Amino acid sequence: TQTADAPAARLMAAIGGSVMVGWGAMLWLVAARVYPADPALGRTLIVTSVVSWFVLDSLLSIAAGAPLNAFLNISFLLVFVVPVWTGPSLGARHARE
């Protein structure tokens, strides 16, 4: 059996973790700079990115025998997608007025 201590598993965790940090930084910048100025574009960028991750990660988690991860992904999906459907933040609205 393969464990998390195997060199290949550590490498994949390092690569995956780094990709997630980069994606998180991109989402933060879109939310902070793009979304307040152009909510439609910001919404499209965030929702497309998060839904793509959700579908692929959830399907692969189920295929790998980790359906709990797919279930937990729902919370992340809601955290990222729900706010962009509620409209620009109050602060962004006041900045434009």
CSV table of N, CA and C in Angstrom, one decimal:
chain,number,residue,atom,x,y,z
A,1,THR,N,0.8,-1.2,0.0
A,1,THR,CA,0.0,0.0,0.0
A,1,THR,C,0.9,1.3,0.0
A,2,GLN,N,0.3,2.3,-0.5
A,2,GLN,CA,1.0,3.6,-0.6
A,2,GLN,C,0.6,4.5,0.5
A,3,THR,N,1.5,5.1,1.2
A,3,THR,CA,1.2,6.0,2.3
A,3,THR,C,1.5,7.4,2.0
A,4,ALA,N,1.1,8.3,2.8
A,4,ALA,CA,1.4,9.7,2.6
A,4,ALA,C,2.9,10.0,2.7
A,5,ASP,N,3.6,9.1,3.3
A,5,ASP,CA,5.1,9.3,3.5
A,5,ASP,C,5.9,8.9,2.2
A,6,ALA,N,5.2,8.3,1.3
A,6,ALA,CA,5.9,8.0,0.1
A,6,ALA,C,6.4,9.2,-0.7
A,7,PRO,N,7.6,9.2,-1.2
A,7,PRO,CA,8.0,10.4,-1.9
A,7,PRO,C,7.1,11.0,-3.0
A,8,ALA,N,6.5,10.1,-3.7
A,8,ALA,CA,5.5,10.5,-4.8
A,8,ALA,C,4.3,11.2,-4.2
A,9,ALA,N,3.8,10.7,-3.1
A,9,ALA,CA,2.7,11.4,-2.4
A,9,ALA,C,3.1,12.7,-1.8
A,10,ARG,N,4.3,12.8,-1.3
A,10,ARG,CA,4.7,14.2,-0.8
A,10,ARG,C,4.9,15.2,-1.9
A,11,LEU,N,5.4,14.7,-3.0
A,11,LEU,CA,5.5,15.6,-4.2
A,11,LEU,C,4.2,16.1,-4.7
A,12,MET,N,3.2,15.1,-4.8
A,12,MET,CA,1.9,15.5,-5.3
A,12,MET,C,1.2,16.5,-4.3
A,13,ALA,N,1.4,16.3,-3.0
A,13,ALA,CA,0.9,17.2,-2.0
A,13,ALA,C,1.5,18.6,-2.1
A,14,ALA,N,2.8,18.6,-2.4
A,14,ALA,CA,3.5,19.9,-2.5
A,14,ALA,C,3.0,20.6,-3.8
A,15,ILE,N,2.9,19.9,-4.8
A,15,ILE,CA,2.4,20.5,-6.1
A,15,ILE,C,1.0,21.0,-5.9
A,16,GLY,N,0.1,20.1,-5.4
A,16,GLY,CA,-1.3,20.5,-5.2
A,16,GLY,C,-1.5,21.6,-4.3
A,17,GLY,N,-0.7,21.6,-3.2
A,17,GLY,CA,-0.8,22.7,-2.2
A,17,GLY,C,-0.4,24.1,-2.8
A,18,SER,N,0.7,24.0,-3.6
A,18,SER,CA,1.2,25.2,-4.3
A,18,SER,C,0.2,25.8,-5.3
A,19,VAL,N,-0.4,24.9,-6.0
A,19,VAL,CA,-1.5,25.3,-7.0
A,19,VAL,C,-2.7,25.9,-6.3
A,20,MET,N,-3.1,25.3,-5.1
A,20,MET,CA,-4.2,25.9,-4.4
A,20,MET,C,-3.9,27.3,-3.8
A,21,VAL,N,-2.6,27.5,-3.4
A,21,VAL,CA,-2.2,28.8,-2.9
A,21,VAL,C,-2.3,29.8,-4.0
A,22,GLY,N,-1.8,29.5,-5.2
A,22,GLY,CA,-1.9,30.4,-6.3
A,22,GLY,C,-3.3,30.6,-6.8
A,23,TRP,N,-4.1,29.6,-6.8
A,23,TRP,CA,-5.5,29.8,-7.1
A,23,TRP,C,-6.2,30.7,-6.1
A,24,GLY,N,-5.9,30.5,-4.8
A,24,GLY,CA,-6.5,31.3,-3.8
A,24,GLY,C,-6.1,32.8,-3.9
A,25,ALA,N,-4.8,33.0,-4.3
A,25,ALA,CA,-4.4,34.4,-4.5
A,25,ALA,C,-5.1,35.0,-5.7
A,26,MET,N,-5.3,34.3,-6.8
A,26,MET,CA,-6.0,34.8,-7.9
A,26,MET,C,-7.5,35.1,-7.6
A,27,LEU,N,-8.1,34.2,-6.8
A,27,LEU,CA,-9.5,34.4,-6.4
A,27,LEU,C,-9.6,35.7,-5.5
A,28,TRP,N,-8.7,35.9,-4.6
A,28,TRP,CA,-8.6,37.0,-3.8
A,28,TRP,C,-8.5,38.3,-4.6
A,29,LEU,N,-7.6,38.3,-5.6
A,29,LEU,CA,-7.4,39.5,-6.4
A,29,LEU,C,-8.6,39.8,-7.3
A,30,VAL,N,-9.2,38.7,-7.8
A,30,VAL,CA,-10.5,38.9,-8.6
A,30,VAL,C,-11.6,39.5,-7.7
A,31,ALA,N,-11.7,39.0,-6.5
A,31,ALA,CA,-12.7,39.5,-5.6
A,31,ALA,C,-12.5,40.9,-5.2
A,32,ALA,N,-11.2,41.2,-5.0
A,32,ALA,CA,-10.8,42.6,-4.4
A,32,ALA,C,-10.8,43.6,-5.5
A,33,ARG,N,-10.4,43.3,-6.7
A,33,ARG,CA,-10.1,44.3,-7.8
A,33,ARG,C,-11.0,44.2,-9.0
A,34,VAL,N,-11.4,43.0,-9.4
A,34,VAL,CA,-12.2,42.9,-10.6
A,34,VAL,C,-13.7,43.0,-10.2
A,35,TYR,N,-14.1,42.2,-9.3
A,35,TYR,CA,-15.5,42.1,-8.9
A,35,TYR,C,-16.2,43.5,-8.5
A,36,PRO,N,-15.5,44.3,-7.7
A,36,PRO,CA,-16.1,45.6,-7.4
A,36,PRO,C,-16.3,46.5,-8.6
A,37,ALA,N,-15.4,46.4,-9.6
A,37,ALA,CA,-15.4,47.3,-10.8
A,37,ALA,C,-16.3,46.7,-11.9
A,38,ASP,N,-16.4,45.4,-12.0
A,38,ASP,CA,-17.2,44.7,-13.0
A,38,ASP,C,-17.7,43.4,-12.4
A,39,PRO,N,-18.9,43.5,-11.7
A,39,PRO,CA,-19.4,42.3,-11.0
A,39,PRO,C,-19.7,41.2,-12.0
A,40,ALA,N,-20.1,41.4,-13.2
A,40,ALA,CA,-20.5,40.4,-14.1
A,40,ALA,C,-19.2,39.6,-14.5
A,41,LEU,N,-18.1,40.3,-14.8
A,41,LEU,CA,-16.9,39.6,-15.1
A,41,LEU,C,-16.3,38.9,-13.9
A,42,GLY,N,-16.3,39.5,-12.8
A,42,GLY,CA,-15.8,38.9,-11.5
A,42,GLY,C,-16.6,37.7,-11.2
A,43,ARG,N,-17.9,37.7,-11.3
A,43,ARG,CA,-18.8,36.6,-11.1
A,43,ARG,C,-18.4,35.4,-12.0
A,44,THR,N,-18.3,35.7,-13.3
A,44,THR,CA,-18.0,34.7,-14.3
A,44,THR,C,-16.6,34.0,-14.0
A,45,LEU,N,-15.6,34.8,-13.7
A,45,LEU,CA,-14.3,34.3,-13.4
A,45,LEU,C,-14.3,33.4,-12.1
A,46,ILE,N,-15.0,33.9,-11.1
A,46,ILE,CA,-15.0,33.1,-9.8
A,46,ILE,C,-15.9,31.9,-10.0
A,47,VAL,N,-17.1,32.0,-10.5
A,47,VAL,CA,-18.0,30.8,-10.6
A,47,VAL,C,-17.4,29.8,-11.5
A,48,THR,N,-16.9,30.2,-12.7
A,48,THR,CA,-16.3,29.2,-13.6
A,48,THR,C,-15.1,28.4,-12.9
A,49,SER,N,-14.3,29.2,-12.3
A,49,SER,CA,-13.1,28.5,-11.6
A,49,SER,C,-13.5,27.6,-10.5
A,50,VAL,N,-14.4,28.0,-9.6
A,50,VAL,CA,-14.8,27.2,-8.5
A,50,VAL,C,-15.7,26.0,-8.9
A,51,VAL,N,-16.6,26.2,-9.8
A,51,VAL,CA,-17.4,25.1,-10.3
A,51,VAL,C,-16.5,24.0,-11.0
A,52,SER,N,-15.6,24.5,-11.8
A,52,SER,CA,-14.7,23.5,-12.5
A,52,SER,C,-13.9,22.7,-11.4
A,53,TRP,N,-13.4,23.4,-10.4
A,53,TRP,CA,-12.7,22.7,-9.4
A,53,TRP,C,-13.6,21.7,-8.7
A,54,PHE,N,-14.8,22.2,-8.3
A,54,PHE,CA,-15.8,21.4,-7.5
A,54,PHE,C,-16.1,20.1,-8.3
A,55,VAL,N,-16.5,20.2,-9.5
A,55,VAL,CA,-16.9,19.0,-10.3
A,55,VAL,C,-15.7,18.0,-10.4
A,56,LEU,N,-14.6,18.5,-10.8
A,56,LEU,CA,-13.4,17.6,-11.0
A,56,LEU,C,-13.0,17.0,-9.7
A,57,ASP,N,-12.8,17.8,-8.7
A,57,ASP,CA,-12.3,17.3,-7.4
A,57,ASP,C,-13.3,16.3,-6.8
A,58,SER,N,-14.5,16.6,-6.9
A,58,SER,CA,-15.5,15.8,-6.3
A,58,SER,C,-15.6,14.4,-7.0
A,59,LEU,N,-15.6,14.5,-8.3
A,59,LEU,CA,-15.7,13.2,-9.1
A,59,LEU,C,-14.5,12.3,-8.9
A,60,LEU,N,-13.3,13.0,-8.9
A,60,LEU,CA,-12.1,12.2,-8.6
A,60,LEU,C,-12.0,11.7,-7.2
A,61,SER,N,-12.5,12.5,-6.2
A,61,SER,CA,-12.6,12.0,-4.9
A,61,SER,C,-13.4,10.8,-4.7
A,62,ILE,N,-14.6,10.8,-5.4
A,62,ILE,CA,-15.5,9.6,-5.3
A,62,ILE,C,-14.8,8.4,-6.0
A,63,ALA,N,-14.2,8.7,-7.2
A,63,ALA,CA,-13.5,7.6,-7.9
A,63,ALA,C,-12.4,7.0,-7.0
A,64,ALA,N,-11.7,7.8,-6.2
A,64,ALA,CA,-10.6,7.4,-5.4
A,64,ALA,C,-11.0,6.8,-4.1
A,65,GLY,N,-12.4,6.7,-3.9
A,65,GLY,CA,-12.9,6.1,-2.7
A,65,GLY,C,-13.0,7.0,-1.5
A,66,ALA,N,-13.0,8.3,-1.8
A,66,ALA,CA,-13.1,9.3,-0.7
A,66,ALA,C,-14.3,10.2,-0.9
A,67,PRO,N,-15.5,9.6,-0.8
A,67,PRO,CA,-16.8,10.4,-1.0
A,67,PRO,C,-17.0,11.5,0.0
A,68,LEU,N,-16.4,11.3,1.2
A,68,LEU,CA,-16.5,12.4,2.3
A,68,LEU,C,-15.9,13.7,1.8
A,69,ASN,N,-14.8,13.6,1.1
A,69,ASN,CA,-14.2,14.8,0.5
A,69,ASN,C,-15.1,15.5,-0.4
A,70,ALA,N,-15.8,14.7,-1.3
A,70,ALA,CA,-16.7,15.3,-2.2
A,70,ALA,C,-17.9,16.0,-1.5
A,71,PHE,N,-18.3,15.4,-0.4
A,71,PHE,CA,-19.4,16.0,0.4
A,71,PHE,C,-18.9,17.3,1.0
A,72,LEU,N,-17.7,17.3,1.6
A,72,LEU,CA,-17.2,18.5,2.2
A,72,LEU,C,-16.9,19.6,1.2
A,73,ASN,N,-16.7,19.2,0.0
A,73,ASN,CA,-16.5,20.3,-1.1
A,73,ASN,C,-17.7,21.2,-1.2
A,74,ILE,N,-18.9,20.7,-0.9
A,74,ILE,CA,-20.1,21.5,-1.0
A,74,ILE,C,-20.0,22.7,-0.2
A,75,SER,N,-19.4,22.6,1.0
A,75,SER,CA,-19.2,23.8,1.8
A,75,SER,C,-18.3,24.9,1.2
A,76,PHE,N,-17.2,24.4,0.6
A,76,PHE,CA,-16.4,25.4,-0.1
A,76,PHE,C,-17.1,26.0,-1.4
A,77,LEU,N,-17.8,25.2,-2.0
A,77,LEU,CA,-18.6,25.7,-3.2
A,77,LEU,C,-19.5,26.8,-2.7
A,78,LEU,N,-20.2,26.6,-1.7
A,78,LEU,CA,-21.1,27.6,-1.2
A,78,LEU,C,-20.4,28.9,-0.7
A,79,VAL,N,-19.3,28.7,0.0
A,79,VAL,CA,-18.5,29.8,0.5
A,79,VAL,C,-18.0,30.7,-0.6
A,80,PHE,N,-17.7,30.1,-1.7
A,80,PHE,CA,-17.1,30.9,-2.8
A,80,PHE,C,-18.2,31.5,-3.8
A,81,VAL,N,-19.2,30.7,-4.0
A,81,VAL,CA,-20.2,31.0,-5.1
A,81,VAL,C,-21.3,31.9,-4.5
A,82,VAL,N,-21.9,31.6,-3.3
A,82,VAL,CA,-23.0,32.4,-2.8
A,82,VAL,C,-22.7,33.9,-2.7
A,83,PRO,N,-21.6,34.3,-2.2
A,83,PRO,CA,-21.4,35.8,-2.1
A,83,PRO,C,-21.4,36.5,-3.4
A,84,VAL,N,-20.9,35.9,-4.5
A,84,VAL,CA,-20.9,36.6,-5.8
A,84,VAL,C,-22.3,36.7,-6.4
A,85,TRP,N,-23.3,35.8,-5.9
A,85,TRP,CA,-24.6,35.9,-6.4
A,85,TRP,C,-25.4,37.0,-5.6
A,86,THR,N,-24.9,37.4,-4.5
A,86,THR,CA,-25.6,38.4,-3.7
A,86,THR,C,-25.3,39.8,-4.1
A,87,GLY,N,-24.4,40.0,-5.1
A,87,GLY,CA,-24.1,41.3,-5.6
A,87,GLY,C,-22.9,41.8,-5.0
A,88,PRO,N,-22.4,43.0,-5.5
A,88,PRO,CA,-21.2,43.6,-5.0
A,88,PRO,C,-21.4,43.9,-3.5
A,89,SER,N,-20.3,43.9,-2.8
A,89,SER,CA,-20.3,44.2,-1.4
A,89,SER,C,-20.8,45.6,-1.1
A,90,LEU,N,-21.2,45.8,0.1
A,90,LEU,CA,-21.7,47.2,0.5
A,90,LEU,C,-20.6,48.2,0.3
A,91,GLY,N,-19.4,47.9,0.7
A,91,GLY,CA,-18.3,48.8,0.5
A,91,GLY,C,-18.0,49.1,-1.0
A,92,ALA,N,-18.2,48.2,-1.8
A,92,ALA,CA,-18.0,48.5,-3.3
A,92,ALA,C,-19.1,49.4,-3.8
A,93,ARG,N,-20.3,49.2,-3.3
A,93,ARG,CA,-21.4,50.0,-3.7
A,93,ARG,C,-21.2,51.5,-3.3
A,94,HIS,N,-20.7,51.7,-2.1
A,94,HIS,CA,-20.4,53.0,-1.6
A,94,HIS,C,-19.3,53.7,-2.3
A,95,ALA,N,-18.3,52.9,-2.7
A,95,ALA,CA,-17.1,53.4,-3.4
A,95,ALA,C,-17.5,54.0,-4.8
A,96,ARG,N,-18.5,53.4,-5.4
A,96,ARG,CA,-19.0,53.9,-6.7
A,96,ARG,C,-19.9,55.1,-6.6
A,97,GLU,N,-20.5,55.3,-5.5
A,97,GLU,CA,-21.5,56.4,-5.3
A,97,GLU,C,-20.8,57.7,-5.2
